[in-house]
Amino acid sequence: MITIRLATKEDKEEWNNVVEQTDNGTIYHTWEWKQVIEQGLGDKAYYIIAERNNDLVGVFPLFSRASLKYSKVPAFFKNTFQVLWSPHIQVWGYGGPCILGNDEEVFKKLFEYADNFIKKNKKIISLRVFPYKNRFETFYQKNNFTSISWQTSYLYLSKSVDELWTNLNKKHRNAVRKGRKEGLKVVEGKTESEIKEFYECVWSDLVRYITNKTKHQLIYSPKFLPYEYFKTIWDILVPKKMAKFYFVYYNDKIISGLVIFCYNDMAIYEHGASIREYLKLRPNNLLLWIAIEDAKKNGYKIFDLAGMPFDEQDGVYRFKAGWNGELKQLKWYYKEYRLKEIRNFKKKIFH
């Protein structure tokens, strides 16, 4: 018999054991990630577990976020509509259930619980899931989910460092050489004061640039993250070797930084930023190359570049394509709830 319930703190060890043993398990499924989101971003996590004969056989992490959290509308409206995400929307990541043996019955029971939970919670208007390994695509198709295509790029670290270097396009190799010639120094973060300097000088510079460029803060932009989020990564993930900070120093000043997530055989390029006035020194290229070398040295098999736009003229696409990884096709799935209620609400407010 399969029973489904919300997890408690006593389930932490068994939860992580299931994540580690399943092929869909990533750092974004772990109990530590729940702590990062709740403490660092202040959003609620709903961790659902499936048990068969009192043995934990499946887990499903969900994160609730106000759909208008970063807009300028009053707080009442922000909290009126919630979206359940798996993974959290403000990071590149993977979600969906992790199930021992990929048991389809357990998979269906977890989604049935989530569906009933949403129907009882009148504030939740949407469920969005981004699985790492898509084992049950027909389920989404049969249960009124809409899919969105997406892609990322993998560097396979089974290749030698020389092969990885040769595979880079010429511009990237020249950029790495330029960074070294300019005297840039790449170090792994060792102190909390470095995290604070990175946030106040580098990350804040990126946020100002995006805000000025777009004239407003994008609702779901992964760039608008509080310092507490990075601090929680430092406090929770770094000691367990689940994350690393890398910084570029120039004239004793941090001008660029990178956050890499590490779990099982994968390293993921999660967050990166540079002070714009120093981009001509090419800190991003040198920083990412050092992180790739380090991941190779530490035994990781895959380096995930964390998303590739489809527009080949996009600057992010051009930068990531230059590392010549292998494109991986992915899918988001989403399901909307209470559309009629939302339309009626809008009519009352705006008419």
Tab-separated table of C-alpha atoms in Angstrom:
chain	number	residue	atom	x	y	z
A	1	MET	CA	0.000	0.000	0.000
A	2	ILE	CA	1.285	3.466	-0.948
A	3	THR	CA	0.708	6.402	1.399
A	4	ILE	CA	1.549	10.030	0.642
A	5	ARG	CA	2.227	12.800	3.151
A	6	LEU	CA	4.223	15.959	3.721
A	7	ALA	CA	7.734	15.365	4.971
A	8	THR	CA	8.968	16.425	8.403
A	9	LYS	CA	12.502	17.190	9.560
A	10	GLU	CA	12.778	13.608	10.807
A	11	ASP	CA	12.616	12.448	7.167
A	12	LYS	CA	15.771	14.315	6.129
A	13	GLU	CA	18.168	11.346	6.023
A	14	GLU	CA	15.769	8.982	4.237
A	15	TRP	CA	14.780	11.774	1.843
A	16	ASN	CA	18.393	12.363	0.826
A	17	ASN	CA	18.983	8.624	0.468
A	18	VAL	CA	16.170	8.370	-2.092
A	19	VAL	CA	17.469	11.397	-4.009
A	20	GLU	CA	20.959	9.917	-4.146
A	21	GLN	CA	19.732	6.517	-5.378
A	22	THR	CA	17.472	7.725	-8.210
A	23	ASP	CA	18.455	8.879	-11.681
A	24	ASN	CA	16.358	12.058	-11.434
A	25	GLY	CA	18.072	13.138	-8.207
A	26	THR	CA	19.983	16.416	-8.279
A	27	ILE	CA	21.153	18.970	-5.751
A	28	TYR	CA	17.805	20.747	-6.300
A	29	HIS	CA	16.006	17.736	-4.817
A	30	THR	CA	18.017	17.520	-1.599
A	31	TRP	CA	16.935	18.505	1.892
A	32	GLU	CA	19.768	21.048	1.995
A	33	TRP	CA	18.267	22.838	-0.999
A	34	LYS	CA	14.980	23.159	0.915
A	35	GLN	CA	16.924	24.961	3.646
A	36	VAL	CA	18.575	27.298	1.129
A	37	ILE	CA	15.248	28.320	-0.403
A	38	GLU	CA	13.381	28.755	2.878
A	39	GLN	CA	16.184	30.569	4.711
A	40	GLY	CA	17.764	32.392	1.785
A	41	LEU	CA	14.701	33.410	-0.232
A	42	GLY	CA	11.940	33.203	2.348
A	43	ASP	CA	9.716	31.000	0.186
A	44	LYS	CA	7.822	27.991	1.469
A	45	ALA	CA	8.868	24.446	0.552
A	46	TYR	CA	6.376	21.592	0.405
A	47	TYR	CA	8.320	18.327	0.418
A	48	ILE	CA	6.026	15.398	-0.390
A	49	ILE	CA	6.995	11.798	0.302
A	50	ALA	CA	5.615	8.424	-0.777
A	51	GLU	CA	5.873	5.375	1.471
A	52	ARG	CA	5.206	1.734	0.743
A	53	ASN	CA	4.848	-0.427	3.850
A	54	ASN	CA	6.472	2.377	5.875
A	55	ASP	CA	9.530	2.506	3.589
A	56	LEU	CA	10.191	5.797	1.821
A	57	VAL	CA	10.127	5.096	-1.937
A	58	GLY	CA	9.546	8.498	-3.541
A	59	VAL	CA	9.954	12.241	-2.976
A	60	PHE	CA	8.603	15.343	-4.704
A	61	PRO	CA	10.022	18.803	-3.810
A	62	LEU	CA	7.760	21.807	-4.423
A	63	PHE	CA	8.341	25.498	-3.736
A	64	SER	CA	5.654	28.140	-3.398
A	65	ARG	CA	6.241	31.648	-4.685
A	66	ALA	CA	3.964	34.670	-5.106
A	67	SER	CA	3.463	35.004	-8.856
A	68	LEU	CA	3.866	38.799	-8.646
A	69	LYS	CA	6.541	38.895	-5.932
A	70	TYR	CA	8.794	41.425	-7.669
A	71	SER	CA	6.121	43.617	-9.200
A	72	LYS	CA	5.092	46.951	-7.662
A	73	VAL	CA	1.480	45.982	-6.989
A	74	PRO	CA	0.294	46.000	-3.346
A	75	ALA	CA	1.222	43.053	-1.136
A	76	PHE	CA	-2.392	41.825	-1.089
A	77	PHE	CA	-2.314	41.163	-4.830
A	78	LYS	CA	1.136	39.584	-4.675
A	79	ASN	CA	-0.069	37.048	-2.143
A	80	THR	CA	-3.388	36.369	-3.868
A	81	PHE	CA	-1.786	34.211	-6.544
A	82	GLN	CA	0.838	31.554	-5.791
A	83	VAL	CA	2.698	29.202	-8.121
A	84	LEU	CA	4.164	25.834	-7.099
A	85	TRP	CA	7.541	25.235	-8.726
A	86	SER	CA	9.772	22.189	-8.941
A	87	PRO	CA	12.536	23.427	-8.923
A	88	HIS	CA	12.430	27.011	-7.652
A	89	ILE	CA	12.004	29.563	-10.439
A	90	GLN	CA	14.906	31.841	-9.517
A	91	VAL	CA	17.623	29.300	-10.213
A	92	TRP	CA	18.621	27.051	-13.053
A	93	GLY	CA	17.697	23.652	-11.750
A	94	TYR	CA	15.807	20.397	-12.054
A	95	GLY	CA	12.723	19.156	-10.254
A	96	GLY	CA	9.974	16.595	-10.372
A	97	PRO	CA	9.712	13.396	-8.330
A	98	CYS	CA	12.566	11.042	-7.457
A	99	ILE	CA	11.261	7.480	-7.257
A	100	LEU	CA	13.052	4.263	-6.422
A	101	GLY	CA	12.825	1.931	-9.406
A	102	ASN	CA	10.944	4.617	-11.389
A	103	ASP	CA	7.667	3.080	-10.187
A	104	GLU	CA	4.891	4.717	-12.230
A	105	GLU	CA	2.255	4.044	-9.576
A	106	VAL	CA	4.257	6.024	-7.015
A	107	PHE	CA	4.761	8.788	-9.573
A	108	LYS	CA	1.001	9.075	-10.156
A	109	LYS	CA	0.232	9.050	-6.420
A	110	LEU	CA	2.671	11.920	-5.784
A	111	PHE	CA	1.074	14.026	-8.508
A	112	GLU	CA	-2.402	13.116	-7.298
A	113	TYR	CA	-1.481	14.411	-3.844
A	114	ALA	CA	-0.047	17.625	-5.343
A	115	ASP	CA	-3.175	18.084	-7.467
A	116	ASN	CA	-5.499	17.725	-4.472
A	117	PHE	CA	-3.270	20.004	-2.390
A	118	ILE	CA	-3.541	22.739	-5.036
A	119	LYS	CA	-7.314	22.368	-5.362
A	120	LYS	CA	-7.706	22.835	-1.608
A	121	ASN	CA	-5.364	25.853	-1.526
A	122	LYS	CA	-7.272	28.599	-3.324
A	123	LYS	CA	-4.196	30.818	-3.702
A	124	ILE	CA	-2.244	28.393	-5.896
A	125	ILE	CA	-2.962	28.915	-9.586
A	126	SER	CA	-0.275	26.881	-11.338
A	127	LEU	CA	2.057	23.874	-11.034
A	128	ARG	CA	5.354	23.910	-12.969
A	129	VAL	CA	7.793	21.018	-13.196
A	130	PHE	CA	11.205	20.743	-14.858
A	131	PRO	CA	12.487	17.138	-14.581
A	132	TYR	CA	16.126	16.217	-15.044
A	133	LYS	CA	15.292	12.779	-16.462
A	134	ASN	CA	11.902	12.691	-18.178
A	135	ARG	CA	10.699	9.131	-17.532
A	136	PHE	CA	6.932	9.712	-17.678
A	137	GLU	CA	6.218	12.094	-20.549
A	138	THR	CA	2.927	10.405	-21.420
A	139	PHE	CA	1.650	11.145	-17.899
A	140	TYR	CA	2.016	14.888	-18.443
A	141	GLN	CA	0.326	14.623	-21.822
A	142	LYS	CA	-2.652	12.729	-20.389
A	143	ASN	CA	-3.102	15.043	-17.390
A	144	ASN	CA	-3.525	18.450	-19.046
A	145	PHE	CA	0.059	19.645	-18.718
A	146	THR	CA	1.464	21.918	-21.380
A	147	SER	CA	5.111	21.435	-22.336
A	148	ILE	CA	7.760	24.018	-23.203
A	149	SER	CA	10.980	23.005	-24.934
A	150	TRP	CA	14.289	24.108	-23.448
A	151	GLN	CA	17.919	23.094	-23.701
A	152	THR	CA	21.233	23.098	-21.916
A	153	SER	CA	24.793	22.119	-22.782
A	154	TYR	CA	26.973	19.446	-21.173
A	155	LEU	CA	30.737	19.305	-21.137
A	156	TYR	CA	31.801	15.698	-20.640
A	157	LEU	CA	34.768	15.677	-18.315
A	158	SER	CA	35.918	12.198	-19.302
A	159	LYS	CA	37.974	14.067	-21.896
A	160	SER	CA	41.472	15.155	-20.952
A	161	VAL	CA	42.144	18.774	-20.009
A	162	ASP	CA	44.041	19.153	-23.289
A	163	GLU	CA	41.013	17.888	-25.240
A	164	LEU	CA	38.664	20.216	-23.377
A	165	TRP	CA	41.005	23.116	-24.099
A	166	THR	CA	41.339	22.268	-27.775
A	167	ASN	CA	37.547	21.983	-28.086
A	168	LEU	CA	37.059	25.607	-27.029
A	169	ASN	CA	36.559	28.014	-29.872
A	170	LYS	CA	39.497	30.248	-30.657
A	171	LYS	CA	37.892	33.376	-29.138
A	172	HIS	CA	37.451	31.661	-25.782
A	173	ARG	CA	41.006	30.363	-25.705
A	174	ASN	CA	42.320	33.833	-26.535
A	175	ALA	CA	40.073	35.347	-23.855
A	176	VAL	CA	41.437	32.952	-21.216
A	177	ARG	CA	44.989	33.840	-22.260
A	178	LYS	CA	44.156	37.551	-22.118
A	179	GLY	CA	42.813	37.258	-18.576
A	180	ARG	CA	46.031	35.624	-17.456
A	181	LYS	CA	48.154	38.188	-19.303
A	182	GLU	CA	46.252	41.013	-17.586
A	183	GLY	CA	47.199	39.562	-14.210
A	184	LEU	CA	43.778	38.314	-13.163
A	185	LYS	CA	43.901	35.919	-10.228
A	186	VAL	CA	41.229	33.235	-9.757
A	187	VAL	CA	40.724	31.843	-6.247
A	188	GLU	CA	38.184	29.616	-4.542
A	189	GLY	CA	36.186	31.540	-1.953
A	190	LYS	CA	37.428	30.945	1.577
A	191	THR	CA	35.779	33.626	3.729
A	192	GLU	CA	32.336	35.075	4.271
A	193	SER	CA	33.750	38.562	3.701
A	194	GLU	CA	34.475	37.562	0.090
A	195	ILE	CA	30.846	36.560	-0.395
A	196	LYS	CA	29.744	39.953	0.912
A	197	GLU	CA	32.174	41.854	-1.317
A	198	PHE	CA	31.057	39.819	-4.330
A	199	TYR	CA	27.424	40.607	-3.610
A	200	GLU	CA	27.828	44.312	-2.846
A	201	CYS	CA	30.256	45.113	-5.674
A	202	VAL	CA	29.765	42.533	-8.430
A	203	TRP	CA	26.250	41.156	-8.151
A	204	SER	CA	24.759	44.552	-7.390
A	205	ASP	CA	26.483	45.963	-10.471
A	206	LEU	CA	24.736	43.311	-12.588
A	207	VAL	CA	21.344	44.086	-11.034
A	208	ARG	CA	21.786	47.819	-11.698
A	209	TYR	CA	22.698	47.124	-15.310
A	210	ILE	CA	19.653	44.889	-15.906
A	211	THR	CA	17.305	47.299	-14.143
A	212	ASN	CA	18.550	50.256	-16.191
A	213	LYS	CA	18.379	48.260	-19.408
A	214	THR	CA	14.859	46.918	-18.918
A	215	LYS	CA	13.526	49.911	-16.920
A	216	HIS	CA	11.966	47.495	-14.454
A	217	GLN	CA	12.792	44.420	-12.435
A	218	LEU	CA	11.727	41.286	-14.295
A	219	ILE	CA	9.282	39.277	-12.232
A	220	TYR	CA	11.220	36.009	-12.387
A	221	SER	CA	14.719	37.182	-13.218
A	222	PRO	CA	17.262	34.951	-11.457
A	223	LYS	CA	19.428	38.046	-11.016
A	224	PHE	CA	17.295	39.658	-8.298
A	225	LEU	CA	18.518	37.578	-5.401
A	226	PRO	CA	19.073	38.828	-1.839
A	227	TYR	CA	22.383	38.576	-0.028
A	228	GLU	CA	20.787	36.098	2.395
A	229	TYR	CA	20.489	33.594	-0.454
A	230	PHE	CA	24.237	33.601	-1.168
A	231	LYS	CA	24.984	33.608	2.544
A	232	THR	CA	22.824	30.505	3.027
A	233	ILE	CA	24.626	28.729	0.186
A	234	TRP	CA	27.861	29.551	1.992
A	235	ASP	CA	26.558	28.357	5.364
A	236	ILE	CA	24.767	25.165	4.241
A	237	LEU	CA	26.060	23.919	0.887
A	238	VAL	CA	29.739	24.892	0.925
A	239	PRO	CA	30.641	22.984	4.139
A	240	LYS	CA	29.103	19.833	2.605
A	241	LYS	CA	31.032	20.366	-0.653
A	242	MET	CA	27.754	20.854	-2.528
A	243	ALA	CA	28.756	24.308	-3.757
A	244	LYS	CA	31.846	26.387	-4.469
A	245	PHE	CA	32.442	30.096	-4.904
A	246	TYR	CA	35.167	31.264	-7.295
A	247	PHE	CA	36.360	34.872	-7.507
A	248	VAL	CA	38.547	36.872	-9.863
A	249	TYR	CA	40.830	39.403	-8.181
A	250	TYR	CA	42.315	42.384	-9.993
A	251	ASN	CA	44.418	44.880	-8.040
A	252	ASP	CA	43.231	43.247	-4.784
A	253	LYS	CA	39.585	43.761	-5.737
A	254	ILE	CA	36.953	41.149	-6.602
A	255	ILE	CA	35.730	41.966	-10.124
A	256	SER	CA	34.006	38.699	-11.019
A	257	GLY	CA	32.456	35.708	-9.296
A	258	LEU	CA	30.969	32.313	-10.008
A	259	VAL	CA	28.862	29.865	-8.004
A	260	ILE	CA	29.157	26.191	-8.913
A	261	PHE	CA	26.804	23.550	-7.511
A	262	CYS	CA	28.170	20.022	-7.061
A	263	TYR	CA	26.231	16.800	-6.591
A	264	ASN	CA	27.031	13.194	-7.417
A	265	ASP	CA	28.782	13.240	-10.818
A	266	MET	CA	27.654	16.705	-11.933
A	267	ALA	CA	28.979	20.248	-11.506
A	268	ILE	CA	26.549	23.024	-12.508
A	269	TYR	CA	27.334	26.603	-13.520
A	270	GLU	CA	24.660	28.264	-11.374
A	271	HIS	CA	25.410	31.979	-10.900
A	272	GLY	CA	27.997	34.242	-12.472
A	273	ALA	CA	28.612	37.985	-12.722
A	274	SER	CA	31.354	40.515	-13.456
A	275	ILE	CA	31.661	44.260	-12.945
A	276	ARG	CA	30.941	45.634	-16.399
A	277	GLU	CA	33.844	48.068	-16.568
A	278	TYR	CA	36.253	45.108	-16.298
A	279	LEU	CA	34.671	42.904	-18.964
A	280	LYS	CA	37.371	43.971	-21.422
A	281	LEU	CA	39.834	41.944	-19.294
A	282	ARG	CA	37.761	38.801	-19.997
A	283	PRO	CA	37.316	37.622	-16.400
A	284	ASN	CA	34.290	35.446	-17.252
A	285	ASN	CA	36.238	33.246	-19.636
A	286	LEU	CA	39.160	32.684	-17.283
A	287	LEU	CA	36.853	32.104	-14.324
A	288	LEU	CA	34.738	29.470	-16.058
A	289	TRP	CA	37.774	27.679	-17.492
A	290	ILE	CA	39.329	27.383	-14.024
A	291	ALA	CA	36.021	26.028	-12.663
A	292	ILE	CA	35.896	23.423	-15.455
A	293	GLU	CA	39.483	22.364	-14.778
A	294	ASP	CA	38.707	22.079	-11.073
A	295	ALA	CA	35.575	19.990	-11.716
A	296	LYS	CA	37.615	17.658	-13.889
A	297	LYS	CA	40.310	17.369	-11.205
A	298	ASN	CA	37.707	16.565	-8.539
A	299	GLY	CA	36.209	13.679	-10.456
A	300	TYR	CA	32.946	15.138	-11.786
A	301	LYS	CA	31.783	13.595	-15.053
A	302	ILE	CA	29.505	16.335	-16.392
A	303	PHE	CA	29.752	20.122	-16.308
A	304	ASP	CA	26.274	21.569	-16.949
A	305	LEU	CA	26.348	25.065	-18.442
A	306	ALA	CA	22.843	25.621	-17.056
A	307	GLY	CA	20.701	26.577	-19.979
A	308	MET	CA	21.104	27.659	-23.599
A	309	PRO	CA	18.769	30.125	-25.322
A	310	PHE	CA	17.491	28.975	-28.713
A	311	ASP	CA	18.407	32.298	-30.321
A	312	GLU	CA	21.914	31.772	-31.679
A	313	GLN	CA	22.443	35.535	-31.821
A	314	ASP	CA	21.788	35.879	-28.101
A	315	GLY	CA	24.907	36.863	-26.133
A	316	VAL	CA	24.397	34.121	-23.544
A	317	TYR	CA	24.043	31.530	-26.308
A	318	ARG	CA	27.232	32.694	-28.025
A	319	PHE	CA	29.206	32.644	-24.762
A	320	LYS	CA	28.078	29.160	-23.734
A	321	ALA	CA	28.262	27.704	-27.253
A	322	GLY	CA	31.931	28.659	-27.372
A	323	TRP	CA	32.738	25.903	-24.873
A	324	ASN	CA	31.530	23.377	-27.461
A	325	GLY	CA	29.518	21.148	-25.174
A	326	GLU	CA	26.773	18.760	-26.256
A	327	LEU	CA	23.271	20.238	-26.491
A	328	LYS	CA	20.646	18.454	-24.394
A	329	GLN	CA	16.942	18.922	-25.165
A	330	LEU	CA	14.700	19.367	-22.121
A	331	LYS	CA	11.060	20.119	-21.323
A	332	TRP	CA	9.205	22.220	-18.786
A	333	TYR	CA	5.679	21.107	-17.895
A	334	TYR	CA	2.987	23.355	-16.459
A	335	LYS	CA	-0.659	23.062	-15.516
A	336	GLU	CA	-2.980	25.965	-14.800
A	337	TYR	CA	-5.736	25.975	-12.167
A	338	ARG	CA	-8.732	28.280	-11.563
A	339	LEU	CA	-8.435	30.197	-14.842
A	340	LYS	CA	-12.075	31.246	-14.662
A	341	GLU	CA	-11.624	32.622	-11.140
A	342	ILE	CA	-8.519	34.568	-12.217
A	343	ARG	CA	-10.340	36.141	-15.170
A	344	ASN	CA	-13.235	37.203	-12.928
A	345	PHE	CA	-10.783	38.634	-10.386
A	346	LYS	CA	-9.060	40.697	-13.085
A	347	LYS	CA	-12.395	42.056	-14.293
A	348	LYS	CA	-13.292	43.224	-10.787
A	349	ILE	CA	-9.910	44.902	-10.254
A	350	PHE	CA	-9.233	46.469	-13.634
A	351	HIS	CA	-12.732	47.300	-14.940
